[in-house]
Every structure is written in structure tokens, then in C-alpha cells.
Amino acid sequence: MTTRSRAWLVGVAAALALSLTGATLAVSATPAAAAPPAIRILSVSSDSVKSGGSVTVLFEATNNSRRTEKVFVAVSGGLRCTAGCSAAPDLGPGRSRTFDARLLAPKVGPGEETGLNLAVSVRVGTQTAFDHQMIIVRGGNQPAPTVRRVSGRVRDADGRAVTGAALTVRDSAGHDYRTASDGKGRFSVKASDSRPIAAGPITVVARKAGYRTARATVQGTDGGTTVRLTLAAVATPSRTKPSPTAVASTAAAAEEPVTRESLVEAAPVTARTAQNEGSGSLLFTLLGGLLVAAGLGTLALMLIRRRTSRGVADAPTAVLPIVE
């Protein structure tokens, strides 16, 4: 082989070597594409919570790269985080770690509900991944309307204020509130957070000794309710003083002695006495006749004795007693 041919072969080998070296360098300069990390929600304490309620989420992050990386995790989605919603640990290649976060649901009006998209994210290098969970937040029941105050006045039939009347206020929920009227007959019952007065029909009852019980039912409204009651006095039996004449007659009668005749005269006339009135009159007539006959007989006897005793001293005249 000539010197010229040898030189040409060396040149070709050198060119080939340079080309191969450049190709190797080009391949080494291009980094291999990193695999994306993995994120997965494992559990949620509840996917439907009350307004202001808490939620606990458990999730897992994985480093899928070929070397140890710092893994950034975060939780978002409209819920306020209280613990564990962000972290940045170092994870080896292919390693996984479990995280938990606690969140609070926002306030929702009574009877309303809203949906929130709970999002959990993880980032390794320039690669990011997400997982999602829908959370429903429900508002409480609509609070029952209440009455701020129940007040009024208690008067008698003449319009005068009644002091010290006992009052019972019963709301539509059956709750009783008790108070008393003041010196001007006024009363008031005020609602509170611990003792609300339910709106609707409200009954007020007023009582006091010497008066008839009064009752009134009104419709309770949100602003306040006013009730007016009238107590009627209980009628008492009247007492009439005896006249002076009657008092004198009673005193005279008390001074008279009690005799058989007065008892007979004072005895009330009964039905039996009225029935025997005729027979009693007949008996008195017969007795009267006998008395008259006895008297005539006595007179005749005296005349006979006078005729038979002429010239002789008059003997004592015997008088027969009249037997009643």
C-alpha cells in the first residue's frame, strides 16, 4: 500500500471516530423524560356535611421518578384548612407516603346547599398530578319565627288599672311564661335566646282574687304583640239592715214570758191543723153548749132551794165549780 493510500485510510478512520463521538455526546446531553408523580384520595370522612362542619381527607402521594425528589402536596377547593393541607417531604424513587388533612366547610344559609370540589395535588420537579372529590355543604333547618315581646295592660270594668294580677302567657309551641301586672296594670314578657317565644296563636290568662278570670288569644308577630284584658269583679250578696221597728218588736217579744197560750199562738199552722179546723170548731161549740147548760142548771137549783127554805135561815149556797 502506498503512502498516499495509507494517509487516506487514516483520514477516513479519524472522521468516523469524530462522528461517533459526536453522536454519543448528543445522546448523553438529552435527559430522559421523568415519569409523572401519582396522587390518590383514599377516603373522605363525609361527602355531605352541615354548614360549618368538619371534613377529614386521607390521600397518598407517590414519587415515580428515578431519584429522590422533594414532593409538594396541597389541599384546596373552598374548604378552610385547619391541619395537614400542605407538606414537602423528600421521597425516594418509587416511594409512596400517606397524608391526612382536616378542613372546615363554609357557612351556608338555612335551607340552602352548595357543592365544593375538594382538590388534592402533588408536584415532583416539573410534573404535577391532581385528584378530586365533590363535597356537598348543607344549611340547617329554617329557624322558627319568634315573638320579641308580649305586653299589655289589665283593667277592671270601670277602666281602672288592676295591680298584682297573675298573668300566664302561652305561645304556639306550648311554652308558658308567667308574670304579674304592676301598679299601672301593665305587664311584659320578653323573649331570649334560651327562652324564645314562638310566633303564632298566643293565649294570655289573667287571674286575681275577687275578679273573674280573663282570657285573650292573639296572633303573635315577629316585632311584638300587645294584649289588653278586662277583669270583671265577682258580685257579692247584699246585706239589708233590719228596720228599727222590727228590732223593737224582736226585743219586746224577747222580754215577754213564754206561756202555753203564747206557744199555741206562735205554733205554725200546719196542713194537719188546717184540715182539723172544722172539727175543732165543732168541739168548741159543743163545749160552749155544755157550759151554758151547766149554768142554767145551777140557776134552777138555786131557785128551788129558795122556795123550799122559806122561814128557815138561808143555808149557804153551794156553787158548783165550772169545769173547763
mmCIF file of C-alpha atoms in Angstrom:
data_model
loop_
_atom_site.group_PDB
_atom_site.id
_atom_site.type_symbol
_atom_site.label_atom_id
_atom_site.label_comp_id
_atom_site.label_asym_id
_atom_site.label_seq_id
_atom_site.Cartn_x
_atom_site.Cartn_y
_atom_site.Cartn_z
ATOM 1 C CA MET A 1 0.000 0.000 0.000
ATOM 2 C CA THR A 2 1.375 3.337 -0.931
ATOM 3 C CA THR A 3 1.922 6.179 1.460
ATOM 4 C CA ARG A 4 -0.876 8.124 -0.207
ATOM 5 C CA SER A 5 -3.392 5.315 0.276
ATOM 6 C CA ARG A 6 -2.367 4.884 3.893
ATOM 7 C CA ALA A 7 -2.938 8.548 4.587
ATOM 8 C CA TRP A 8 -6.440 8.416 3.078
ATOM 9 C CA LEU A 9 -7.457 5.476 5.289
ATOM 10 C CA VAL A 10 -6.242 7.267 8.439
ATOM 11 C CA GLY A 11 -8.294 10.305 7.477
ATOM 12 C CA VAL A 12 -11.442 8.238 6.988
ATOM 13 C CA ALA A 13 -10.976 6.473 10.361
ATOM 14 C CA ALA A 14 -10.498 9.788 12.097
ATOM 15 C CA ALA A 15 -13.649 11.224 10.537
ATOM 16 C CA LEU A 16 -15.639 8.160 11.541
ATOM 17 C CA ALA A 17 -14.339 8.367 15.091
ATOM 18 C CA LEU A 18 -15.299 12.023 15.323
ATOM 19 C CA SER A 19 -18.789 11.325 14.022
ATOM 20 C CA LEU A 20 -19.337 8.524 16.530
ATOM 21 C CA THR A 21 -18.082 10.665 19.402
ATOM 22 C CA GLY A 22 -20.453 13.479 18.440
ATOM 23 C CA ALA A 23 -23.400 11.083 18.313
ATOM 24 C CA THR A 24 -22.579 9.729 21.762
ATOM 25 C CA LEU A 25 -22.319 13.219 23.206
ATOM 26 C CA ALA A 26 -25.643 14.190 21.661
ATOM 27 C CA VAL A 27 -27.410 11.198 23.208
ATOM 28 C CA SER A 28 -25.869 11.850 26.633
ATOM 29 C CA ALA A 29 -26.912 15.522 26.531
ATOM 30 C CA THR A 30 -30.665 14.660 26.116
ATOM 31 C CA PRO A 31 -32.169 13.836 29.559
ATOM 32 C CA ALA A 32 -34.571 11.007 29.885
ATOM 33 C CA ALA A 33 -38.249 12.176 30.370
ATOM 34 C CA ALA A 34 -39.248 11.834 34.134
ATOM 35 C CA ALA A 35 -42.400 9.800 34.919
ATOM 36 C CA PRO A 36 -45.298 11.909 36.428
ATOM 37 C CA PRO A 37 -45.981 11.508 40.159
ATOM 38 C CA ALA A 38 -49.134 9.808 41.404
ATOM 39 C CA ILE A 39 -51.783 11.226 43.814
ATOM 40 C CA ARG A 40 -54.866 9.401 45.039
ATOM 41 C CA ILE A 41 -57.630 10.268 47.545
ATOM 42 C CA LEU A 42 -58.077 7.251 49.774
ATOM 43 C CA SER A 43 -61.081 8.373 51.856
ATOM 44 C CA VAL A 44 -63.221 11.341 52.934
ATOM 45 C CA SER A 45 -64.988 11.385 56.300
ATOM 46 C CA SER A 46 -68.200 12.559 54.644
ATOM 47 C CA ASP A 47 -69.182 13.832 51.244
ATOM 48 C CA SER A 48 -72.179 15.690 52.736
ATOM 49 C CA VAL A 49 -71.567 17.931 55.750
ATOM 50 C CA LYS A 50 -73.550 20.563 57.616
ATOM 51 C CA SER A 51 -72.786 24.236 57.386
ATOM 52 C CA GLY A 52 -69.562 24.878 59.300
ATOM 53 C CA GLY A 53 -68.922 21.146 59.750
ATOM 54 C CA SER A 54 -65.521 19.444 59.525
ATOM 55 C CA VAL A 55 -64.151 17.079 56.875
ATOM 56 C CA THR A 56 -61.125 14.761 57.099
ATOM 57 C CA VAL A 57 -59.444 13.620 53.860
ATOM 58 C CA LEU A 58 -56.837 10.837 53.574
ATOM 59 C CA PHE A 59 -54.665 10.764 50.406
ATOM 60 C CA GLU A 60 -51.472 9.128 49.067
ATOM 61 C CA ALA A 61 -48.630 10.656 47.001
ATOM 62 C CA THR A 62 -46.007 8.622 45.030
ATOM 63 C CA ASN A 63 -42.653 9.664 43.527
ATOM 64 C CA ASN A 64 -42.386 7.917 40.204
ATOM 65 C CA SER A 65 -39.034 9.389 39.210
ATOM 66 C CA ARG A 66 -35.700 7.551 39.264
ATOM 67 C CA ARG A 67 -34.175 9.595 42.058
ATOM 68 C CA THR A 68 -35.119 11.082 45.405
ATOM 69 C CA GLU A 69 -37.215 14.187 44.997
ATOM 70 C CA LYS A 70 -38.982 16.748 47.187
ATOM 71 C CA VAL A 71 -42.683 16.099 46.880
ATOM 72 C CA PHE A 72 -45.081 19.029 47.324
ATOM 73 C CA VAL A 73 -48.674 18.186 48.312
ATOM 74 C CA ALA A 74 -51.611 20.613 48.871
ATOM 75 C CA VAL A 75 -55.363 20.505 49.517
ATOM 76 C CA SER A 76 -57.764 23.171 48.227
ATOM 77 C CA GLY A 77 -61.284 23.603 46.975
ATOM 78 C CA GLY A 78 -63.151 26.202 49.052
ATOM 79 C CA LEU A 79 -62.862 24.479 52.452
ATOM 80 C CA ARG A 80 -60.830 26.146 55.179
ATOM 81 C CA CYS A 81 -57.856 24.034 56.195
ATOM 82 C CA THR A 82 -57.091 23.511 59.874
ATOM 83 C CA ALA A 83 -54.278 20.913 59.655
ATOM 84 C CA GLY A 84 -52.209 18.877 57.152
ATOM 85 C CA CYS A 85 -53.190 20.698 53.991
ATOM 86 C CA SER A 86 -49.615 21.166 52.721
ATOM 87 C CA ALA A 87 -46.316 19.270 53.005
ATOM 88 C CA ALA A 88 -42.948 18.949 51.215
ATOM 89 C CA PRO A 89 -41.191 15.740 52.237
ATOM 90 C CA ASP A 90 -38.386 14.027 50.366
ATOM 91 C CA LEU A 91 -39.391 10.754 48.732
ATOM 92 C CA GLY A 92 -37.100 8.200 47.166
ATOM 93 C CA PRO A 93 -37.727 6.864 43.695
ATOM 94 C CA GLY A 94 -40.867 4.773 43.527
ATOM 95 C CA ARG A 95 -41.729 5.514 47.169
ATOM 96 C CA SER A 96 -45.234 6.498 48.432
ATOM 97 C CA ARG A 97 -46.481 8.332 51.527
ATOM 98 C CA THR A 98 -49.905 8.796 53.088
ATOM 99 C CA PHE A 99 -51.175 12.193 54.281
ATOM 100 C CA ASP A 100 -54.303 13.365 56.092
ATOM 101 C CA ALA A 101 -55.816 16.811 56.226
ATOM 102 C CA ARG A 102 -58.684 18.364 58.237
ATOM 103 C CA LEU A 103 -60.888 21.060 56.768
ATOM 104 C CA LEU A 104 -63.968 23.107 57.734
ATOM 105 C CA ALA A 105 -66.964 23.631 55.476
ATOM 106 C CA PRO A 106 -68.115 27.240 54.916
ATOM 107 C CA LYS A 107 -71.324 28.699 56.338
ATOM 108 C CA VAL A 108 -74.458 28.118 54.282
ATOM 109 C CA GLY A 109 -77.828 29.774 54.826
ATOM 110 C CA PRO A 110 -80.734 27.823 56.375
ATOM 111 C CA GLY A 111 -82.373 25.539 53.852
ATOM 112 C CA GLU A 112 -79.562 26.064 51.282
ATOM 113 C CA GLU A 113 -76.807 23.776 49.986
ATOM 114 C CA THR A 114 -73.687 24.172 47.884
ATOM 115 C CA GLY A 115 -71.173 21.844 46.176
ATOM 116 C CA LEU A 116 -67.413 22.224 46.613
ATOM 117 C CA ASN A 117 -64.721 20.455 44.572
ATOM 118 C CA LEU A 118 -62.153 19.168 47.084
ATOM 119 C CA ALA A 119 -58.793 19.041 45.203
ATOM 120 C CA VAL A 120 -55.578 17.274 46.295
ATOM 121 C CA SER A 121 -52.405 17.964 44.256
ATOM 122 C CA VAL A 122 -48.789 16.668 44.216
ATOM 123 C CA ARG A 123 -45.801 18.077 42.356
ATOM 124 C CA VAL A 124 -42.417 16.419 41.764
ATOM 125 C CA GLY A 125 -39.934 18.535 39.812
ATOM 126 C CA THR A 126 -41.925 19.974 36.948
ATOM 127 C CA GLN A 127 -44.554 17.225 36.959
ATOM 128 C CA THR A 128 -47.927 17.728 38.738
ATOM 129 C CA ALA A 129 -50.912 15.465 39.345
ATOM 130 C CA PHE A 130 -54.432 16.009 40.858
ATOM 131 C CA ASP A 131 -57.307 14.091 42.395
ATOM 132 C CA HIS A 132 -60.807 15.441 43.167
ATOM 133 C CA GLN A 133 -63.796 14.752 45.427
ATOM 134 C CA MET A 134 -67.151 16.578 45.445
ATOM 135 C CA ILE A 135 -68.336 17.760 48.904
ATOM 136 C CA ILE A 136 -71.934 18.926 49.492
ATOM 137 C CA VAL A 137 -72.430 21.527 52.252
ATOM 138 C CA ARG A 138 -75.993 21.765 53.581
ATOM 139 C CA GLY A 139 -77.521 24.573 55.617
ATOM 140 C CA GLY A 140 -79.557 23.873 58.761
ATOM 141 C CA ASN A 141 -83.330 23.962 59.017
ATOM 142 C CA GLN A 142 -85.070 27.298 58.752
ATOM 143 C CA PRO A 143 -85.415 28.613 62.318
ATOM 144 C CA ALA A 144 -88.977 29.021 63.525
ATOM 145 C CA PRO A 145 -90.152 32.644 63.705
ATOM 146 C CA THR A 146 -90.267 34.087 67.199
ATOM 147 C CA VAL A 147 -92.013 36.940 69.006
ATOM 148 C CA ARG A 148 -89.729 39.521 70.576
ATOM 149 C CA ARG A 149 -92.127 40.624 73.332
ATOM 150 C CA VAL A 150 -95.682 40.126 74.634
ATOM 151 C CA SER A 151 -97.012 43.069 76.656
ATOM 152 C CA GLY A 152 -100.283 44.731 77.613
ATOM 153 C CA ARG A 153 -102.462 46.122 80.424
ATOM 154 C CA VAL A 154 -105.044 44.744 82.831
ATOM 155 C CA ARG A 155 -108.046 46.913 83.819
ATOM 156 C CA ASP A 156 -111.322 46.425 85.633
ATOM 157 C CA ALA A 157 -114.819 47.045 84.226
ATOM 158 C CA ASP A 158 -114.553 50.763 85.092
ATOM 159 C CA GLY A 159 -111.221 51.157 83.280
ATOM 160 C CA ARG A 160 -109.081 51.332 86.407
ATOM 161 C CA ALA A 161 -105.701 49.584 86.466
ATOM 162 C CA VAL A 162 -105.608 46.222 88.253
ATOM 163 C CA THR A 163 -102.415 45.765 90.270
ATOM 164 C CA GLY A 164 -100.920 42.382 91.122
ATOM 165 C CA ALA A 165 -102.893 40.313 88.628
ATOM 166 C CA ALA A 166 -101.185 36.963 87.875
ATOM 167 C CA LEU A 167 -100.632 36.504 84.126
ATOM 168 C CA THR A 168 -99.739 33.378 82.136
ATOM 169 C CA VAL A 169 -98.544 33.740 78.538
ATOM 170 C CA ARG A 170 -98.632 30.544 76.425
ATOM 171 C CA ASP A 171 -97.073 30.568 72.936
ATOM 172 C CA SER A 172 -97.919 28.390 69.931
ATOM 173 C CA ALA A 173 -95.304 25.802 70.987
ATOM 174 C CA GLY A 174 -96.996 25.286 74.377
ATOM 175 C CA HIS A 175 -94.367 27.142 76.442
ATOM 176 C CA ASP A 176 -95.660 29.074 79.487
ATOM 177 C CA TYR A 177 -94.253 32.382 80.714
ATOM 178 C CA ARG A 178 -95.514 33.920 83.988
ATOM 179 C CA THR A 179 -95.506 37.492 85.258
ATOM 180 C CA ALA A 180 -97.695 39.980 87.192
ATOM 181 C CA SER A 181 -99.183 43.409 86.464
ATOM 182 C CA ASP A 182 -97.503 46.437 88.020
ATOM 183 C CA GLY A 183 -99.020 49.442 89.777
ATOM 184 C CA LYS A 184 -100.415 50.734 86.483
ATOM 185 C CA GLY A 185 -101.779 47.371 85.402
ATOM 186 C CA ARG A 186 -99.020 46.849 82.850
ATOM 187 C CA PHE A 187 -97.166 43.584 82.167
ATOM 188 C CA SER A 188 -94.455 42.411 79.768
ATOM 189 C CA VAL A 189 -92.761 39.125 78.820
ATOM 190 C CA LYS A 190 -89.555 39.376 76.753
ATOM 191 C CA ALA A 191 -88.072 36.544 74.689
ATOM 192 C CA SER A 192 -84.437 35.457 74.993
ATOM 193 C CA ASP A 193 -82.104 33.077 73.157
ATOM 194 C CA SER A 194 -82.613 30.420 75.830
ATOM 195 C CA ARG A 195 -86.398 31.010 76.081
ATOM 196 C CA PRO A 196 -87.768 32.111 72.696
ATOM 197 C CA ILE A 197 -91.470 32.901 72.289
ATOM 198 C CA ALA A 198 -92.812 31.010 69.260
ATOM 199 C CA ALA A 199 -94.889 33.025 66.817
ATOM 200 C CA GLY A 200 -98.489 32.088 66.077
ATOM 201 C CA PRO A 201 -101.523 31.972 68.388
ATOM 202 C CA ILE A 202 -100.599 33.316 71.831
ATOM 203 C CA THR A 203 -103.006 32.989 74.785
ATOM 204 C CA VAL A 204 -102.810 35.299 77.810
ATOM 205 C CA VAL A 205 -104.732 34.497 81.028
ATOM 206 C CA ALA A 206 -105.161 36.976 83.916
ATOM 207 C CA ARG A 207 -106.319 35.998 87.426
ATOM 208 C CA LYS A 208 -106.861 37.852 90.705
ATOM 209 C CA ALA A 209 -108.890 37.171 93.823
ATOM 210 C CA GLY A 210 -112.254 38.949 93.735
ATOM 211 C CA TYR A 211 -112.341 39.013 89.918
ATOM 212 C CA ARG A 212 -113.424 36.616 87.218
ATOM 213 C CA THR A 213 -110.615 35.066 85.162
ATOM 214 C CA ALA A 214 -109.988 36.878 81.864
ATOM 215 C CA ARG A 215 -108.522 35.220 78.760
ATOM 216 C CA ALA A 216 -107.454 36.546 75.349
ATOM 217 C CA THR A 217 -105.858 34.885 72.287
ATOM 218 C CA VAL A 218 -103.936 36.963 69.747
ATOM 219 C CA GLN A 219 -101.701 36.269 66.753
ATOM 220 C CA GLY A 220 -98.037 36.662 67.719
ATOM 221 C CA THR A 221 -95.863 38.547 65.217
ATOM 222 C CA ASP A 222 -92.118 38.982 64.902
ATOM 223 C CA GLY A 223 -91.956 42.569 66.122
ATOM 224 C CA GLY A 224 -94.091 42.223 69.254
ATOM 225 C CA THR A 225 -97.638 41.589 70.463
ATOM 226 C CA THR A 226 -99.921 43.727 72.644
ATOM 227 C CA VAL A 227 -102.799 42.288 74.707
ATOM 228 C CA ARG A 228 -105.474 44.138 76.735
ATOM 229 C CA LEU A 229 -107.540 42.306 79.333
ATOM 230 C CA THR A 230 -110.532 43.342 81.469
ATOM 231 C CA LEU A 231 -111.230 41.734 84.841
ATOM 232 C CA ALA A 232 -114.861 41.794 85.994
ATOM 233 C CA ALA A 233 -115.422 41.922 89.763
ATOM 234 C CA VAL A 234 -117.263 38.984 91.326
ATOM 235 C CA ALA A 235 -120.742 40.094 92.646
ATOM 236 C CA THR A 236 -121.188 39.690 96.459
ATOM 237 C CA PRO A 237 -124.646 39.185 98.117
ATOM 238 C CA SER A 238 -126.052 42.413 99.657
ATOM 239 C CA ARG A 239 -126.964 42.539 103.380
ATOM 240 C CA THR A 240 -130.067 44.680 104.366
ATOM 241 C CA LYS A 241 -130.077 46.049 107.897
ATOM 242 C CA PRO A 242 -133.353 45.404 109.848
ATOM 243 C CA SER A 243 -135.617 48.418 110.433
ATOM 244 C CA PRO A 244 -135.804 49.976 113.947
ATOM 245 C CA THR A 245 -139.470 48.831 114.257
ATOM 246 C CA ALA A 246 -138.539 45.224 113.579
ATOM 247 C CA VAL A 247 -135.669 45.463 116.066
ATOM 248 C CA ALA A 248 -138.072 46.854 118.744
ATOM 249 C CA SER A 249 -140.643 44.136 118.050
ATOM 250 C CA THR A 250 -137.987 41.475 118.366
ATOM 251 C CA ALA A 251 -136.773 42.938 121.663
ATOM 252 C CA ALA A 252 -140.328 43.138 123.077
ATOM 253 C CA ALA A 253 -141.021 39.587 122.098
ATOM 254 C CA ALA A 254 -137.850 38.504 123.836
ATOM 255 C CA GLU A 255 -138.994 40.216 127.086
ATOM 256 C CA GLU A 256 -142.480 38.572 127.182
ATOM 257 C CA PRO A 257 -142.715 35.374 129.305
ATOM 258 C CA VAL A 258 -143.203 32.153 127.486
ATOM 259 C CA THR A 259 -146.674 30.674 128.303
ATOM 260 C CA ARG A 260 -148.746 27.856 126.989
ATOM 261 C CA GLU A 261 -151.021 30.276 125.236
ATOM 262 C CA SER A 262 -148.069 32.063 123.581
ATOM 263 C CA LEU A 263 -146.653 28.777 122.388
ATOM 264 C CA VAL A 264 -150.034 27.817 120.961
ATOM 265 C CA GLU A 265 -150.319 31.177 119.244
ATOM 266 C CA ALA A 266 -146.745 31.049 117.955
ATOM 267 C CA ALA A 267 -147.044 27.497 116.641
ATOM 268 C CA PRO A 268 -147.120 27.483 112.866
ATOM 269 C CA VAL A 269 -150.235 26.387 111.109
ATOM 270 C CA THR A 270 -149.559 23.096 109.517
ATOM 271 C CA ALA A 271 -151.528 21.238 106.917
ATOM 272 C CA ARG A 272 -152.915 18.928 109.605
ATOM 273 C CA THR A 273 -154.122 21.885 111.668
ATOM 274 C CA ALA A 274 -155.822 23.344 108.610
ATOM 275 C CA GLN A 275 -157.526 20.050 107.914
ATOM 276 C CA ASN A 276 -158.816 19.695 111.539
ATOM 277 C CA GLU A 277 -160.005 23.277 111.747
ATOM 278 C CA GLY A 278 -163.638 22.266 111.136
ATOM 279 C CA SER A 279 -163.669 19.505 113.721
ATOM 280 C CA GLY A 280 -162.013 21.811 116.269
ATOM 281 C CA SER A 281 -164.721 24.436 115.779
ATOM 282 C CA LEU A 282 -167.464 21.821 116.322
ATOM 283 C CA LEU A 283 -165.792 20.675 119.554
ATOM 284 C CA PHE A 284 -165.632 24.210 120.899
ATOM 285 C CA THR A 285 -169.343 24.666 120.042
ATOM 286 C CA LEU A 286 -170.323 21.550 121.983
ATOM 287 C CA LEU A 287 -168.232 22.612 124.962
ATOM 288 C CA GLY A 288 -169.887 26.012 124.902
ATOM 289 C CA GLY A 289 -173.308 24.400 124.876
ATOM 290 C CA LEU A 290 -172.440 22.238 127.873
ATOM 291 C CA LEU A 291 -171.207 25.249 129.788
ATOM 292 C CA VAL A 292 -174.421 27.134 129.092
ATOM 293 C CA ALA A 293 -176.487 24.133 130.169
ATOM 294 C CA ALA A 294 -174.453 23.811 133.372
ATOM 295 C CA GLY A 295 -175.066 27.466 134.131
ATOM 296 C CA LEU A 296 -178.830 27.212 133.614
ATOM 297 C CA GLY A 297 -178.942 24.105 135.822
ATOM 298 C CA THR A 298 -177.164 25.957 138.613
ATOM 299 C CA LEU A 299 -179.634 28.841 138.439
ATOM 300 C CA ALA A 300 -182.638 26.426 138.587
ATOM 301 C CA LEU A 301 -181.189 24.657 141.608
ATOM 302 C CA MET A 302 -180.752 27.914 143.411
ATOM 303 C CA LEU A 303 -184.382 28.909 142.794
ATOM 304 C CA ILE A 304 -185.638 25.568 144.089
ATOM 305 C CA ARG A 305 -183.659 25.902 147.294
ATOM 306 C CA ARG A 306 -185.041 29.381 147.892
ATOM 307 C CA ARG A 307 -188.637 28.152 147.616
ATOM 308 C CA THR A 308 -188.184 25.177 149.945
ATOM 309 C CA SER A 309 -186.374 27.103 152.627
ATOM 310 C CA ARG A 310 -188.933 29.857 153.385
ATOM 311 C CA GLY A 311 -188.995 30.850 157.011
ATOM 312 C CA VAL A 312 -185.790 28.973 157.572
ATOM 313 C CA ALA A 313 -182.496 30.666 157.658
ATOM 314 C CA ASP A 314 -180.940 30.581 154.364
ATOM 315 C CA ALA A 315 -178.406 27.839 154.118
ATOM 316 C CA PRO A 316 -175.138 28.561 152.473
ATOM 317 C CA THR A 317 -175.463 28.417 148.788
ATOM 318 C CA ALA A 318 -173.271 25.801 147.214
ATOM 319 C CA VAL A 319 -171.764 26.943 143.986
ATOM 320 C CA LEU A 320 -170.767 24.189 141.686
ATOM 321 C CA PRO A 321 -167.468 24.815 140.054
ATOM 322 C CA ILE A 322 -167.392 25.038 136.330
ATOM 323 C CA VAL A 323 -165.079 22.512 134.930
ATOM 324 C CA GLU A 324 -163.383 23.705 131.814
#
